Coordinates of C-alpha atoms in Angstrom, one line a residue:
M1241 CA -16.6 61.5 -32.2
L1242 CA -15.8 60.2 -28.7
D1243 CA -16.1 62.7 -25.9
V1244 CA -12.9 63.1 -23.9
G1245 CA -14.8 63.7 -20.7
R1246 CA -16.7 60.4 -21.0
L1247 CA -13.4 58.6 -21.8
R1248 CA -12.0 60.1 -18.6
V1249 CA -15.0 58.6 -16.7
L1250 CA -14.5 55.1 -18.3
A1251 CA -10.8 55.2 -17.5
A1252 CA -11.6 56.1 -13.9
V1253 CA -14.1 53.2 -13.6
A1254 CA -11.5 50.8 -15.0
R1255 CA -8.8 52.1 -12.7
E1256 CA -10.9 52.3 -9.5
G1257 CA -12.9 49.1 -10.0
S1258 CA -16.4 50.5 -9.5
I1259 CA -18.7 53.4 -10.4
T1260 CA -18.9 54.5 -6.8
A1261 CA -15.1 54.6 -6.4
A1262 CA -14.7 56.4 -9.8
A1263 CA -17.3 59.0 -8.8
E1264 CA -15.3 59.7 -5.6
A1265 CA -12.0 59.9 -7.4
L1266 CA -13.5 62.3 -10.0
H1267 CA -15.5 64.3 -7.4
Y1268 CA -18.7 63.5 -9.5
A1269 CA -22.1 62.4 -8.3
Q1270 CA -22.6 58.7 -8.9
P1271 CA -25.7 59.3 -11.2
S1272 CA -23.5 61.6 -13.3
V1273 CA -20.9 58.9 -13.8
S1274 CA -23.6 56.4 -14.8
H1275 CA -25.1 58.9 -17.2
Q1276 CA -21.8 59.6 -18.8
L1277 CA -21.1 55.8 -19.3
S1278 CA -24.5 55.3 -20.9
R1279 CA -23.9 58.2 -23.3
L1280 CA -20.5 56.7 -24.1
E1281 CA -22.0 53.2 -24.8
A1282 CA -24.5 55.0 -27.1
E1283 CA -21.6 56.6 -28.9
V1284 CA -19.7 53.4 -29.5
G1285 CA -22.8 51.3 -30.2
M1286 CA -22.0 48.4 -27.8
P1287 CA -22.0 47.7 -24.1
L1288 CA -18.9 48.7 -22.1
L1289 CA -20.0 47.4 -18.7
Q1290 CA -21.6 44.2 -17.5
R1291 CA -23.6 44.0 -14.3
M1292 CA -22.3 41.3 -11.9
G1293 CA -24.6 41.1 -8.9
R1294 CA -24.0 44.4 -7.0
G1295 CA -20.9 45.1 -9.0
I1296 CA -19.7 45.7 -12.5
R1297 CA -17.2 44.2 -14.9
L1298 CA -15.8 45.7 -18.1
T1299 CA -16.7 44.0 -21.3
D1300 CA -14.0 43.2 -23.9
A1301 CA -15.0 46.4 -25.6
G1302 CA -14.9 48.3 -22.3
R1303 CA -11.4 47.1 -21.5
L1304 CA -10.1 48.0 -25.0
L1305 CA -11.6 51.4 -24.9
A1306 CA -10.4 52.0 -21.3
E1307 CA -6.9 51.2 -22.3
R1308 CA -7.0 53.5 -25.3
A1309 CA -8.6 56.2 -23.1
E1310 CA -5.6 56.3 -20.8
Q1311 CA -3.4 56.9 -23.8
I1312 CA -5.7 59.5 -25.3
L1313 CA -6.0 61.4 -22.0
A1314 CA -2.2 61.4 -21.5
Q1315 CA -1.8 62.8 -25.0
V1316 CA -4.4 65.5 -24.2
E1317 CA -2.5 66.4 -21.1
S1318 CA 0.7 66.5 -23.1
A1319 CA -0.9 68.9 -25.6
H1320 CA -2.1 71.0 -22.7
A1321 CA 1.4 71.2 -21.3
E1322 CA 2.8 72.3 -24.7
L1323 CA 0.2 75.1 -24.8
E1324 CA 1.3 76.2 -21.4
E1325 CA 4.9 76.3 -22.7
L1326 CA 3.7 78.9 -25.3
A1327 CA 2.3 80.9 -22.5
G1328 CA 5.7 81.0 -20.9
M1329 CA 4.6 79.3 -17.7
R1330 CA 2.9 82.5 -16.5
T1331 CA -0.1 80.4 -15.7
G1332 CA -0.9 76.7 -15.5
R1333 CA 0.1 73.9 -13.2
V1334 CA 3.1 71.7 -12.4
R1335 CA 2.4 68.3 -10.9
L1336 CA 5.1 66.2 -9.4
A1337 CA 5.0 62.8 -7.7
A1338 CA 7.9 61.4 -5.6
F1339 CA 8.6 58.5 -3.3
P1340 CA 8.7 59.3 0.4
S1341 CA 12.4 59.8 1.1
A1342 CA 12.8 62.0 -2.0
L1343 CA 9.8 64.0 -0.9
A1344 CA 11.5 64.5 2.4
T1345 CA 15.0 65.4 1.1
I1346 CA 15.6 66.6 -2.5
V1347 CA 12.1 67.8 -3.5
P1348 CA 11.3 70.7 -1.0
A1349 CA 14.1 73.0 -2.2
A1350 CA 13.2 72.3 -5.9
A1351 CA 9.5 73.0 -5.1
A1352 CA 10.4 76.3 -3.4
A1353 CA 12.5 77.3 -6.4
I1354 CA 9.5 76.7 -8.8
V1355 CA 7.2 78.7 -6.5
S1356 CA 9.7 81.6 -6.5
A1357 CA 10.4 81.5 -10.2
Y1358 CA 6.8 80.9 -11.4
P1359 CA 4.5 82.6 -8.9
G1360 CA 1.5 82.3 -11.2
V1361 CA 1.8 78.5 -11.6
E1362 CA -0.1 76.1 -9.4
L1363 CA 2.3 73.5 -8.0
S1364 CA 1.1 70.2 -6.6
L1365 CA 3.2 67.4 -4.9
T1366 CA 2.0 63.8 -4.5
E1367 CA 3.6 60.9 -2.6
A1368 CA 3.8 57.8 -4.8
E1369 CA 6.0 54.8 -5.1
P1370 CA 7.3 54.0 -8.6
P1371 CA 4.5 51.7 -9.8
E1372 CA 1.8 54.2 -8.9
A1373 CA 3.9 57.1 -10.3
F1374 CA 4.3 55.5 -13.7
A1375 CA 0.6 54.7 -13.8
A1376 CA -0.2 58.3 -13.0
L1377 CA 2.1 59.5 -15.7
R1378 CA 0.4 57.4 -18.3
A1379 CA -3.0 58.6 -17.1
G1380 CA -2.0 62.2 -17.4
E1381 CA -2.5 62.8 -13.7
I1382 CA 1.1 64.2 -13.1
D1383 CA 3.7 65.9 -15.3
A1384 CA 6.8 64.2 -13.8
A1385 CA 7.8 61.8 -11.2
V1386 CA 10.9 61.1 -9.1
V1387 CA 11.3 57.4 -9.1
F1388 CA 14.0 54.8 -8.2
E1389 CA 15.3 51.6 -9.5
Y1390 CA 17.8 48.9 -8.3
G1391 CA 20.2 47.4 -10.8
E1392 CA 19.6 47.4 -14.5
A1393 CA 16.3 45.5 -14.9
P1394 CA 13.3 47.8 -14.6
A1395 CA 11.0 46.7 -11.8
V1396 CA 7.8 48.4 -13.1
D1397 CA 6.1 49.1 -16.4
R1398 CA 7.9 51.9 -18.1
R1399 CA 6.0 52.0 -21.4
D1400 CA 5.7 55.4 -23.1
T1401 CA 7.9 57.1 -20.5
T1402 CA 11.3 58.7 -20.6
L1403 CA 13.7 58.4 -17.7
I1404 CA 16.5 60.9 -16.9
P1405 CA 19.1 60.0 -14.3
L1406 CA 19.2 62.4 -11.3
L1407 CA 21.5 60.7 -8.7
D1408 CA 22.8 57.4 -7.4
E1409 CA 22.6 56.7 -3.7
P1410 CA 24.5 54.0 -1.8
L1411 CA 22.9 51.4 0.3
Y1412 CA 23.7 50.9 4.0
L1413 CA 23.6 47.9 6.3
V1414 CA 21.8 49.2 9.4
T1415 CA 22.6 47.5 12.7
P1416 CA 22.1 48.4 16.4
R1417 CA 24.5 50.9 17.8
Q1418 CA 25.8 48.5 20.3
D1419 CA 26.8 46.0 17.6
T1420 CA 30.6 45.9 17.7
D1421 CA 31.2 42.3 16.5
H1422 CA 32.2 43.4 13.0
A1423 CA 34.5 46.4 12.4
Q1424 CA 33.7 46.3 8.7
P1425 CA 30.8 43.9 8.4
E1426 CA 29.5 42.2 5.3
L1427 CA 26.0 41.0 4.5
R1428 CA 27.0 37.4 5.0
D1429 CA 28.1 38.2 8.6
F1430 CA 24.3 38.6 9.3
A1431 CA 23.0 35.5 7.6
D1432 CA 21.6 34.2 10.9
Q1433 CA 20.1 37.5 12.0
R1434 CA 16.5 38.6 11.7
W1435 CA 15.9 41.2 9.0
I1436 CA 13.5 44.1 8.7
A1437 CA 12.3 44.9 5.2
G1438 CA 9.3 46.2 3.2
C1439 CA 6.8 44.2 1.2
E1440 CA 7.9 41.3 -1.1
R1441 CA 8.1 43.6 -4.1
C1442 CA 10.0 46.3 -2.1
R1443 CA 12.6 44.0 -0.7
E1444 CA 13.6 42.3 -4.0
H1445 CA 16.9 44.2 -3.9
L1446 CA 17.7 42.9 -0.4
V1447 CA 16.9 39.3 -1.3
D1448 CA 19.1 39.5 -4.4
A1449 CA 22.0 41.1 -2.5
C1450 CA 21.8 38.4 0.2
K1451 CA 21.5 35.7 -2.4
D1452 CA 24.8 37.0 -3.9
A1453 CA 26.3 36.9 -0.4
G1454 CA 25.3 33.2 -0.1
F1455 CA 22.1 33.2 2.0
T1456 CA 18.4 34.0 2.1
P1457 CA 17.4 36.7 4.6
R1458 CA 14.9 35.8 7.3
V1459 CA 12.5 38.7 7.2
D1460 CA 10.6 38.7 10.5
F1461 CA 9.4 42.3 10.5
E1462 CA 7.8 43.9 7.5
T1463 CA 7.3 47.7 7.1
E1464 CA 7.9 50.3 4.4
D1465 CA 8.3 53.1 7.0
F1466 CA 12.0 53.8 7.1
V1467 CA 11.6 55.6 10.4
A1468 CA 10.0 52.4 11.9
V1469 CA 12.8 50.3 10.3
Q1470 CA 15.4 52.2 12.2
A1471 CA 13.5 52.1 15.4
L1472 CA 13.1 48.3 15.2
V1473 CA 16.8 48.0 14.5
A1474 CA 17.7 50.3 17.4
A1475 CA 15.6 48.1 19.7
G1476 CA 17.7 45.1 18.7
L1477 CA 15.0 43.3 16.8
G1478 CA 17.0 42.8 13.6
V1479 CA 19.1 44.5 10.9
S1480 CA 18.1 46.1 7.7
L1481 CA 19.3 47.6 4.4
L1482 CA 18.4 51.2 3.6
P1483 CA 19.2 53.7 0.8
G1484 CA 21.0 56.9 1.6
L1485 CA 18.1 59.3 1.1
T1486 CA 16.0 57.5 3.7
L1487 CA 18.9 58.1 6.2
R1488 CA 19.2 61.8 5.2
A1489 CA 15.5 62.2 5.8
N1490 CA 15.7 60.6 9.3
R1491 CA 18.7 59.2 11.3
H1492 CA 18.0 57.3 14.5
P1493 CA 20.8 58.0 17.0
D1494 CA 20.9 54.3 18.2
V1495 CA 21.8 52.7 14.9
T1496 CA 25.1 52.1 13.1
L1497 CA 25.4 52.5 9.3
H1498 CA 27.8 50.4 7.2
P1499 CA 28.0 51.2 3.5
V1500 CA 27.8 48.1 1.3
P1501 CA 30.2 48.3 -1.6
G1502 CA 28.7 47.9 -5.0
L1503 CA 25.1 48.4 -4.0
R1504 CA 23.4 51.5 -5.3
R1505 CA 19.8 52.8 -5.9
H1506 CA 19.3 54.9 -9.0
V1507 CA 17.1 57.9 -8.6
L1508 CA 15.5 59.2 -11.9
V1509 CA 13.0 61.8 -13.1
A1510 CA 10.3 60.2 -15.4
H1511 CA 7.9 61.9 -17.7
Y1512 CA 5.4 60.7 -20.2
G1513 CA 6.3 60.4 -23.9
K1514 CA 9.6 60.9 -25.8
P1515 CA 12.0 63.8 -25.5
P1516 CA 11.8 66.7 -25.6
E1517 CA 10.1 67.1 -22.2
S1518 CA 6.9 69.1 -21.8
R1519 CA 7.5 72.5 -20.3
P1520 CA 6.2 71.5 -16.8
A1521 CA 8.4 68.4 -16.8
Q1522 CA 11.4 70.5 -17.9
V1523 CA 10.8 73.1 -15.1
L1524 CA 10.6 70.3 -12.6
L1525 CA 13.8 68.7 -13.9
D1526 CA 15.7 72.0 -13.9
A1527 CA 14.6 72.8 -10.4
L1528 CA 15.6 69.4 -9.1
R1529 CA 19.0 69.5 -10.7
G1530 CA 19.6 73.1 -9.7
N1531 CA 18.8 72.5 -6.1
L1532 CA 20.5 69.1 -5.8
T1533 CA 23.5 69.7 -3.5
E1534 CA 26.0 66.9 -3.5
P1535 CA 24.7 64.4 -1.0
V1536 CA 27.0 63.7 2.0
W1537 CA 26.8 60.0 2.1
D1538 CA 29.3 59.4 5.0
L1539 CA 26.3 59.3 7.3

């Protein structure tokens, strides 16, 4: 029978890319990780790792088992969560990941409500963008995640997860405060402007929106820090497109916000597996909904 602890080690090596990085992530000594991998290879009767110079590479068997290990570990965590439900959440843990602007706006009140209602429960919060959050869900590292999506097409791998809508937030065209050329500007009015946006994956919604408006944005400044985005706009270095939660988290006094009709970002709560939710995930969802005041979007 395969040892769950050794499967966790193999999954960490596959995820982190090396034995050293896996040991650091698991807080193990490196020899211990190597020993566990050797024992696991003895259990399955075939090599799982191949030495490549000073590094390693998973064999076909190693890749197969690592993928199955992620699923097994997630199921083990799910079973653990169900057992905690039987205990009435008097003990245990609740682990939530959220993207930065959610962590700065809607999460704190929900976290405080959980701490108040379940004083014996260990609460942990982690900052993660949707791709990392979904991976953490499948690996059993968190119980739920606050994620976002633009439009209808999922931008990340959502396998084996359930998503529950939480809120929709509008998107705003952000321009310098002194900009008075357009009383009610549209995206196409800024076709010749420099744009400030995140990485290529993060700005797909901006590129799509501008494409619908008839142009391709010239992105001259790249940052995923929404505070920095507004500072760059305020300095007259370009314009940007930001969701409402980022502007609730921080509003620069020297920018002007223009809501863009028809553009929304969907904020959802994700958990591993099919409904019903595990008890920790349900506690998180209830807290988020119960402490979600109607956002004031006329920023």
